[in-house]
Amino acid sequence: MSRCSNCGRESPQGAIFCLGCGARLAASAAGPTTLAGPGVRVGVANPVAGAAVSTPAGPAGLPGPLPCPVCGGENQVGMNFCRLCGSPLAGSRPPPPAGARPPTAPIIPTPVPGARPPPPEVLTCRQCTGQTPAGFAFCQHCGAMLPVSAGARGLGHTPPLEVVRGGAPTLALGPGGSPAARAAIHAKAPAPAPAAPPPAHAASTPPPIRPNADRPWGSLYSMRRDGTDGERHFLAGDWIEIGRPGAAADLVFEDRYLALRHARIEQQAGGGCRVVPIDLLNGVYRRIRAPQAIAGGTQILVGRELIRFELVADGEREAAPLERFGMTMFGSPPRAPWGRLVQVLGSGGLRDVRHLHGTEIVLGREEGEIIFRDDEFLSRRHAVLKWQGGQCVLEDLKSSNGTFVRLHGPQPLENGDMLRMGDQMFRFELGVGGGGRGG
């Protein structure tokens, strides 16, 4: 077995690239062994986490990585289909007709004599029944998406989502989302003709940002710390993506809490628009304007405190006293809680579980049932949780910095909505009239 110096995963002896991350392995005594087919898949993209595995450049004197004509992703020279979106690459053989078997099966690297490594996993394509070694996301015979392997699940890899043509794009469209990919998704323009492989020095150049020649239909204002409007970002085209440098997002910010592709603002038919969270780790928060009913599992942002609301089960709400040896256990007086608040830490852990009972629970810096005295971003009485009609209602108490709720799935936006993404605060305006409110 050969151990990868990049990710530490072991690959069969003779493999040229690591099956876990695609990095080139050190030369082995047995020498490199070739996998059947015109190319070798060297990595799997993880669009949920927003990180893509890059293809290493070829040796000196050989052509560099082959770019995908649809998504702009880099691929090893000789591959048939893009490792990120599954699109046919330049010079690849056409996929076989439906139901036809592939011409050849992959050749598994020969182990070192005397060693007994576990047999490498082989994935079978549901469309053409061809076999492809584990670590590939798309079949190298027909380009169809492969089922996720046990090894990939163990490494945390997630297969890319399929591209949906003739409708809204999926929440995770491979890294980048180049202009060609966006045009192909919305079927507004045919895919460009395959281009010749670029020189090795240009292989790492990111795809260009889509030019926005359309008329703006909205604006995003970056909010300053004092609450005034900062830089104005115009919204035009079908959608605008927000993220961190390194991907083809339209608005990028140097913010370690942002994903490469964090969220998307989409225009809808009829003049409205919506926000679509893409990142699944830190998410998108919106400031509430009126009392809002919240469900169990909702995350609330007040000041610097990130709190998760949970409903209490009936068995915990009306717990019977414990009796042993004819005695009733002595303890605190019973209170029937209807919910609890749990602080969410940056490490992923939880702290300070507080059960809620009564009709109203006030959160604040100086007054209320739950107080955070060391949080200068909280108002004296910041927000209140009310138990009304069998549900929890969250209401902001005219606080200075507002109360935010994490969004789950696409949500429509209204004029004046405030959005929190990572360490960035935005104010949304529909239309292009007027300027900001300050600064």
Short mmCIF file of C-alpha atoms in Angstrom, two decimals, residues 55-384:
data_model
loop_
_atom_site.label_atom_id
_atom_site.label_comp_id
_atom_site.label_asym_id
_atom_site.label_seq_id
_atom_site.Cartn_x
_atom_site.Cartn_y
_atom_site.Cartn_z
CA THR A 55 -5.91 18.41 -10.17
CA PRO A 56 -2.11 18.37 -9.91
CA ALA A 57 -0.21 19.65 -12.89
CA GLY A 58 1.48 17.12 -15.15
CA PRO A 59 5.22 16.50 -15.27
CA ALA A 60 7.52 18.88 -17.08
CA GLY A 61 7.05 18.78 -20.82
CA LEU A 62 3.53 17.33 -20.66
CA PRO A 63 0.27 19.27 -21.18
CA GLY A 64 -1.37 20.72 -18.11
CA PRO A 65 -4.79 19.82 -16.66
CA LEU A 66 -7.72 19.81 -19.06
CA PRO A 67 -10.45 22.40 -18.23
CA CYS A 68 -14.12 21.46 -18.41
CA PRO A 69 -15.94 23.50 -21.10
CA VAL A 70 -19.07 23.73 -18.89
CA CYS A 71 -18.01 24.30 -15.27
CA GLY A 72 -14.36 25.29 -15.79
CA GLY A 73 -13.07 22.58 -13.42
CA GLU A 74 -9.60 21.09 -13.94
CA ASN A 75 -9.29 17.44 -15.02
CA GLN A 76 -6.41 15.09 -15.67
CA VAL A 77 -5.47 14.85 -19.34
CA GLY A 78 -7.10 11.79 -20.93
CA MET A 79 -10.27 11.72 -18.79
CA ASN A 80 -13.55 11.24 -20.64
CA PHE A 81 -15.90 13.15 -18.33
CA CYS A 82 -15.47 16.07 -15.92
CA ARG A 83 -14.87 15.03 -12.33
CA LEU A 84 -16.99 17.95 -11.04
CA CYS A 85 -20.09 18.05 -13.26
CA GLY A 86 -19.81 14.94 -15.48
CA SER A 87 -19.81 16.87 -18.76
CA PRO A 88 -17.93 15.32 -21.75
CA LEU A 89 -14.39 16.64 -22.11
CA ALA A 90 -12.56 17.64 -25.28
CA GLY A 91 -11.46 14.62 -27.28
CA SER A 92 -13.44 12.12 -25.20
CA ARG A 93 -15.15 9.18 -26.78
CA PRO A 94 -18.96 9.40 -27.06
CA PRO A 95 -21.00 7.55 -24.41
CA PRO A 96 -22.35 4.14 -25.41
CA PRO A 97 -26.06 3.82 -26.25
CA ALA A 98 -28.50 3.07 -23.46
CA GLY A 99 -28.29 -0.54 -22.34
CA ALA A 100 -24.98 -1.22 -24.07
CA ARG A 101 -22.11 -2.62 -22.03
CA PRO A 102 -18.81 -0.74 -21.93
CA PRO A 103 -16.03 -1.98 -24.18
CA THR A 104 -13.67 -2.86 -21.34
CA ALA A 105 -13.68 -3.20 -17.57
CA PRO A 106 -11.15 -1.33 -15.41
CA ILE A 107 -7.91 -3.04 -14.59
CA ILE A 108 -7.24 -3.05 -10.85
CA PRO A 109 -3.63 -2.27 -9.81
CA THR A 110 -1.64 -5.44 -9.05
CA PRO A 111 -0.64 -5.70 -5.36
CA VAL A 112 2.96 -6.26 -4.26
CA PRO A 113 3.82 -9.98 -4.09
CA GLY A 114 3.44 -11.34 -0.60
CA ALA A 115 1.20 -8.47 0.58
CA ARG A 116 -2.50 -8.98 1.21
CA PRO A 117 -4.21 -5.59 0.82
CA PRO A 118 -7.99 -5.51 0.84
CA PRO A 119 -9.49 -5.65 -2.66
CA PRO A 120 -10.15 -2.16 -4.03
CA GLU A 121 -13.80 -1.19 -4.27
CA VAL A 122 -15.32 -1.00 -7.74
CA LEU A 123 -18.50 0.96 -8.48
CA THR A 124 -21.00 -0.25 -11.07
CA CYS A 125 -22.80 2.34 -13.17
CA ARG A 126 -26.59 2.08 -13.03
CA GLN A 127 -26.92 3.34 -16.60
CA CYS A 128 -24.37 1.37 -18.65
CA THR A 129 -23.30 -1.25 -16.02
CA GLY A 130 -19.68 -0.27 -16.56
CA GLN A 131 -17.24 -0.54 -13.68
CA THR A 132 -15.16 2.37 -12.37
CA PRO A 133 -12.71 2.30 -9.41
CA ALA A 134 -13.85 3.88 -6.17
CA GLY A 135 -13.07 7.57 -5.74
CA PHE A 136 -14.81 8.64 -8.96
CA ALA A 137 -18.07 10.59 -8.90
CA PHE A 138 -18.97 9.99 -12.56
CA CYS A 139 -18.75 6.86 -14.73
CA GLN A 140 -15.77 7.06 -17.07
CA HIS A 141 -17.64 5.03 -19.72
CA CYS A 142 -20.87 7.02 -20.09
CA GLY A 143 -20.55 10.02 -17.72
CA ALA A 144 -23.50 9.10 -15.48
CA MET A 145 -23.33 9.85 -11.74
CA LEU A 146 -22.03 6.92 -9.69
CA PRO A 147 -23.40 5.81 -6.30
CA VAL A 148 -21.32 7.02 -3.36
CA SER A 149 -18.87 4.38 -2.18
CA ALA A 150 -18.24 3.25 1.39
CA GLY A 151 -14.70 4.63 1.20
CA ALA A 152 -15.97 8.02 0.08
CA ARG A 153 -18.50 8.07 2.91
CA GLY A 154 -15.72 7.33 5.35
CA LEU A 155 -13.69 10.29 4.08
CA GLY A 156 -16.65 12.66 4.19
CA HIS A 157 -16.89 13.06 0.41
CA THR A 158 -20.27 13.91 -1.05
CA PRO A 159 -21.00 13.29 -4.74
CA PRO A 160 -21.87 16.43 -6.69
CA LEU A 161 -25.53 17.15 -7.30
CA GLU A 162 -26.77 16.71 -10.83
CA VAL A 163 -27.28 19.79 -12.97
CA VAL A 164 -30.96 20.51 -13.59
CA ARG A 165 -31.63 22.06 -16.98
CA GLY A 166 -34.63 24.24 -17.69
CA GLY A 167 -35.27 25.52 -14.18
CA ALA A 168 -33.64 26.90 -11.08
CA PRO A 169 -30.11 25.59 -10.43
CA THR A 170 -29.44 23.10 -7.67
CA LEU A 171 -28.18 24.40 -4.33
CA ALA A 172 -24.70 23.05 -4.97
CA LEU A 173 -23.50 23.27 -8.56
CA GLY A 174 -19.89 22.22 -8.31
CA PRO A 175 -17.21 24.78 -7.49
CA GLY A 176 -17.09 27.88 -9.59
CA GLY A 177 -20.28 28.17 -11.53
CA SER A 178 -18.65 29.82 -14.53
CA PRO A 179 -20.59 31.89 -17.08
CA ALA A 180 -20.73 28.89 -19.41
CA ALA A 181 -22.15 26.69 -16.67
CA ARG A 182 -24.84 29.24 -15.79
CA ALA A 183 -25.85 29.58 -19.43
CA ALA A 184 -26.03 25.79 -19.78
CA ILE A 185 -28.17 25.43 -16.66
CA HIS A 186 -30.76 27.96 -17.77
CA ALA A 187 -30.59 26.70 -21.39
CA LYS A 188 -30.17 30.30 -22.57
CA ALA A 189 -27.13 29.54 -24.72
CA PRO A 190 -25.52 26.37 -26.05
CA ALA A 191 -22.41 25.08 -24.35
CA PRO A 192 -19.22 26.49 -25.89
CA ALA A 193 -17.13 24.38 -28.23
CA PRO A 194 -14.35 22.38 -26.53
CA ALA A 195 -11.18 24.39 -26.32
CA ALA A 196 -7.62 23.17 -26.70
CA PRO A 197 -5.81 22.33 -23.45
CA PRO A 198 -4.26 25.52 -22.03
CA PRO A 199 -0.56 25.70 -21.14
CA ALA A 200 0.49 24.47 -17.73
CA HIS A 201 1.08 27.98 -16.36
CA ALA A 202 -2.58 28.96 -17.03
CA ALA A 203 -4.13 25.85 -15.50
CA SER A 204 -4.69 27.48 -12.08
CA THR A 205 -6.41 30.60 -13.45
CA PRO A 206 -9.95 30.81 -11.98
CA PRO A 207 -12.88 31.08 -14.40
CA PRO A 208 -13.89 34.68 -15.17
CA ILE A 209 -16.80 36.25 -13.32
CA ARG A 210 -19.96 36.47 -15.37
CA PRO A 211 -20.34 39.95 -16.85
CA ASN A 212 -23.51 41.69 -15.76
CA ALA A 213 -24.84 43.63 -18.70
CA ASP A 214 -28.46 43.27 -17.67
CA ARG A 215 -30.36 46.08 -16.06
CA PRO A 216 -30.05 46.01 -12.23
CA TRP A 217 -33.22 45.02 -10.40
CA GLY A 218 -32.07 45.38 -6.80
CA SER A 219 -29.25 46.36 -4.44
CA LEU A 220 -27.38 44.97 -1.44
CA TYR A 221 -25.84 47.47 0.98
CA SER A 222 -22.94 46.35 3.17
CA MET A 223 -23.76 47.63 6.64
CA ARG A 224 -21.12 49.38 8.75
CA ARG A 225 -20.63 48.73 12.46
CA ASP A 226 -22.45 51.94 13.34
CA GLY A 227 -25.57 50.82 11.44
CA THR A 228 -25.15 53.08 8.40
CA ASP A 229 -25.05 51.93 4.78
CA GLY A 230 -21.66 51.15 3.30
CA GLU A 231 -20.81 49.97 -0.20
CA ARG A 232 -23.70 49.39 -2.59
CA HIS A 233 -23.77 46.22 -4.70
CA PHE A 234 -26.15 46.13 -7.66
CA LEU A 235 -28.12 42.95 -8.40
CA ALA A 236 -28.58 42.06 -12.06
CA GLY A 237 -29.10 38.97 -14.19
CA ASP A 238 -30.86 35.82 -13.05
CA TRP A 239 -29.01 35.59 -9.75
CA ILE A 240 -26.03 36.89 -7.77
CA GLU A 241 -23.83 34.63 -5.64
CA ILE A 242 -22.06 35.74 -2.46
CA GLY A 243 -18.95 33.99 -1.18
CA ARG A 244 -15.25 34.08 -0.44
CA PRO A 245 -12.39 34.50 -2.93
CA GLY A 246 -11.49 31.24 -4.63
CA ALA A 247 -14.73 30.47 -6.47
CA ALA A 248 -16.70 32.21 -9.21
CA ALA A 249 -18.97 34.11 -6.82
CA ASP A 250 -20.13 37.56 -7.95
CA LEU A 251 -19.67 39.30 -4.57
CA VAL A 252 -16.63 38.12 -2.62
CA PHE A 253 -15.50 39.12 0.88
CA GLU A 254 -12.41 38.20 2.89
CA ASP A 255 -14.40 36.57 5.69
CA ARG A 256 -13.33 33.27 7.27
CA TYR A 257 -16.94 32.56 8.28
CA LEU A 258 -18.09 32.62 4.64
CA ALA A 259 -18.03 29.59 2.36
CA LEU A 260 -16.60 29.83 -1.15
CA ARG A 261 -20.19 29.91 -2.38
CA HIS A 262 -22.31 30.93 0.60
CA ALA A 263 -25.69 32.16 -0.69
CA ARG A 264 -27.50 33.23 -3.81
CA ILE A 265 -29.98 36.07 -4.42
CA GLU A 266 -32.37 35.03 -7.21
CA GLN A 267 -34.78 37.09 -9.26
CA GLN A 268 -38.25 35.60 -9.56
CA ALA A 269 -40.97 35.96 -12.15
CA GLY A 270 -43.24 38.89 -11.37
CA GLY A 271 -40.55 41.16 -9.96
CA GLY A 272 -39.89 39.48 -6.61
CA CYS A 273 -36.73 37.74 -5.45
CA ARG A 274 -35.56 35.22 -2.87
CA VAL A 275 -32.42 34.24 -0.98
CA VAL A 276 -31.13 30.66 -1.31
CA PRO A 277 -28.69 29.44 1.39
CA ILE A 278 -25.94 27.30 -0.16
CA ASP A 279 -23.62 26.87 2.80
CA LEU A 280 -24.78 24.25 5.30
CA LEU A 281 -22.33 25.06 8.10
CA ASN A 282 -22.86 28.71 9.06
CA GLY A 283 -25.98 29.41 6.99
CA VAL A 284 -27.88 32.65 6.41
CA TYR A 285 -29.77 34.66 9.05
CA ARG A 286 -32.54 37.22 8.52
CA ARG A 287 -33.64 39.91 10.97
CA ILE A 288 -37.24 39.51 12.11
CA ARG A 289 -39.57 42.49 11.73
CA ALA A 290 -42.63 41.20 13.57
CA PRO A 291 -43.45 38.42 16.06
CA GLN A 292 -42.63 35.12 14.39
CA ALA A 293 -43.58 31.56 15.35
CA ILE A 294 -40.50 29.31 15.45
CA ALA A 295 -40.24 25.54 15.38
CA GLY A 296 -38.01 23.26 17.40
CA GLY A 297 -34.42 23.31 16.17
CA THR A 298 -34.50 26.99 15.08
CA GLN A 299 -31.24 28.88 15.60
CA ILE A 300 -31.54 32.44 16.96
CA LEU A 301 -28.84 35.12 16.85
CA VAL A 302 -29.08 37.87 19.50
CA GLY A 303 -26.04 40.08 19.91
CA ARG A 304 -23.09 37.68 19.74
CA GLU A 305 -25.05 34.78 21.22
CA LEU A 306 -26.05 31.91 18.92
CA ILE A 307 -28.87 29.99 20.59
CA ARG A 308 -30.85 26.95 19.46
CA PHE A 309 -34.48 26.62 20.51
CA GLU A 310 -35.79 23.12 21.26
CA LEU A 311 -39.24 21.90 22.17
CA VAL A 312 -39.59 19.65 25.21
CA ALA A 313 -41.25 16.26 24.81
CA ASP A 314 -44.40 15.50 26.78
CA GLY A 315 -42.61 12.86 28.85
CA GLU A 316 -40.03 15.39 30.00
CA ARG A 317 -42.60 18.15 30.49
CA GLU A 318 -44.76 16.14 32.87
CA ALA A 319 -42.20 13.87 34.53
CA ALA A 320 -43.61 11.77 37.38
CA PRO A 321 -41.75 11.82 40.74
CA LEU A 322 -39.32 8.99 41.36
CA GLU A 323 -40.27 6.55 44.14
CA ARG A 324 -37.96 4.08 45.84
CA PHE A 325 -38.60 1.88 48.90
CA GLY A 326 -41.98 3.50 49.49
CA MET A 327 -40.50 7.02 49.45
CA THR A 328 -40.79 9.88 46.98
CA MET A 329 -37.46 11.34 45.94
CA PHE A 330 -36.78 14.82 47.32
CA GLY A 331 -35.81 17.49 44.77
CA SER A 332 -36.57 20.88 43.28
CA PRO A 333 -40.23 21.82 42.87
CA PRO A 334 -41.59 20.53 39.56
CA ARG A 335 -41.97 23.07 36.77
CA ALA A 336 -43.51 22.07 33.47
CA PRO A 337 -41.12 23.40 30.78
CA TRP A 338 -42.35 23.84 27.22
CA GLY A 339 -38.94 24.41 25.66
CA ARG A 340 -35.27 25.02 26.23
CA LEU A 341 -32.46 27.19 24.87
CA VAL A 342 -28.99 25.78 24.18
CA GLN A 343 -25.96 27.92 23.38
CA VAL A 344 -24.09 26.79 20.23
CA LEU A 345 -20.31 27.18 20.43
CA GLY A 346 -17.86 27.77 17.60
CA SER A 347 -16.30 24.39 18.34
CA GLY A 348 -19.59 22.68 17.53
CA GLY A 349 -20.30 21.93 21.17
CA LEU A 350 -23.31 22.98 23.27
CA ARG A 351 -23.40 24.83 26.60
CA ASP A 352 -25.75 26.37 29.16
CA VAL A 353 -29.03 24.50 28.67
CA ARG A 354 -31.87 26.64 30.03
CA HIS A 355 -35.41 25.29 30.31
CA LEU A 356 -38.29 27.64 29.58
CA HIS A 357 -41.47 27.71 31.65
CA GLY A 358 -44.14 30.32 32.15
CA THR A 359 -45.70 32.43 29.43
CA GLU A 360 -42.81 34.80 28.63
CA ILE A 361 -39.02 34.54 28.70
CA VAL A 362 -37.11 37.79 28.18
CA LEU A 363 -33.52 37.79 26.90
CA GLY A 364 -31.32 40.82 27.53
CA ARG A 365 -28.12 42.32 28.88
CA GLU A 366 -29.55 43.77 32.11
CA GLU A 367 -33.17 42.66 32.51
CA GLY A 368 -35.03 39.41 31.90
CA GLU A 369 -35.08 35.75 32.79
CA ILE A 370 -31.96 34.97 30.71
CA ILE A 371 -29.20 37.61 30.94
CA PHE A 372 -25.85 37.93 29.12
CA ARG A 373 -24.11 40.72 31.00
CA ASP A 374 -20.83 40.52 29.04
CA ASP A 375 -22.41 40.95 25.58
CA GLU A 376 -22.22 44.62 24.64
CA PHE A 377 -24.19 43.98 21.42
CA LEU A 378 -27.32 43.05 23.37
CA SER A 379 -29.87 45.67 24.42
CA ARG A 380 -31.05 45.97 27.99
CA ARG A 381 -34.23 44.06 27.06
CA HIS A 382 -33.47 42.50 23.70
CA ALA A 383 -36.06 39.85 22.76
CA VAL A 384 -38.83 37.74 24.26
#
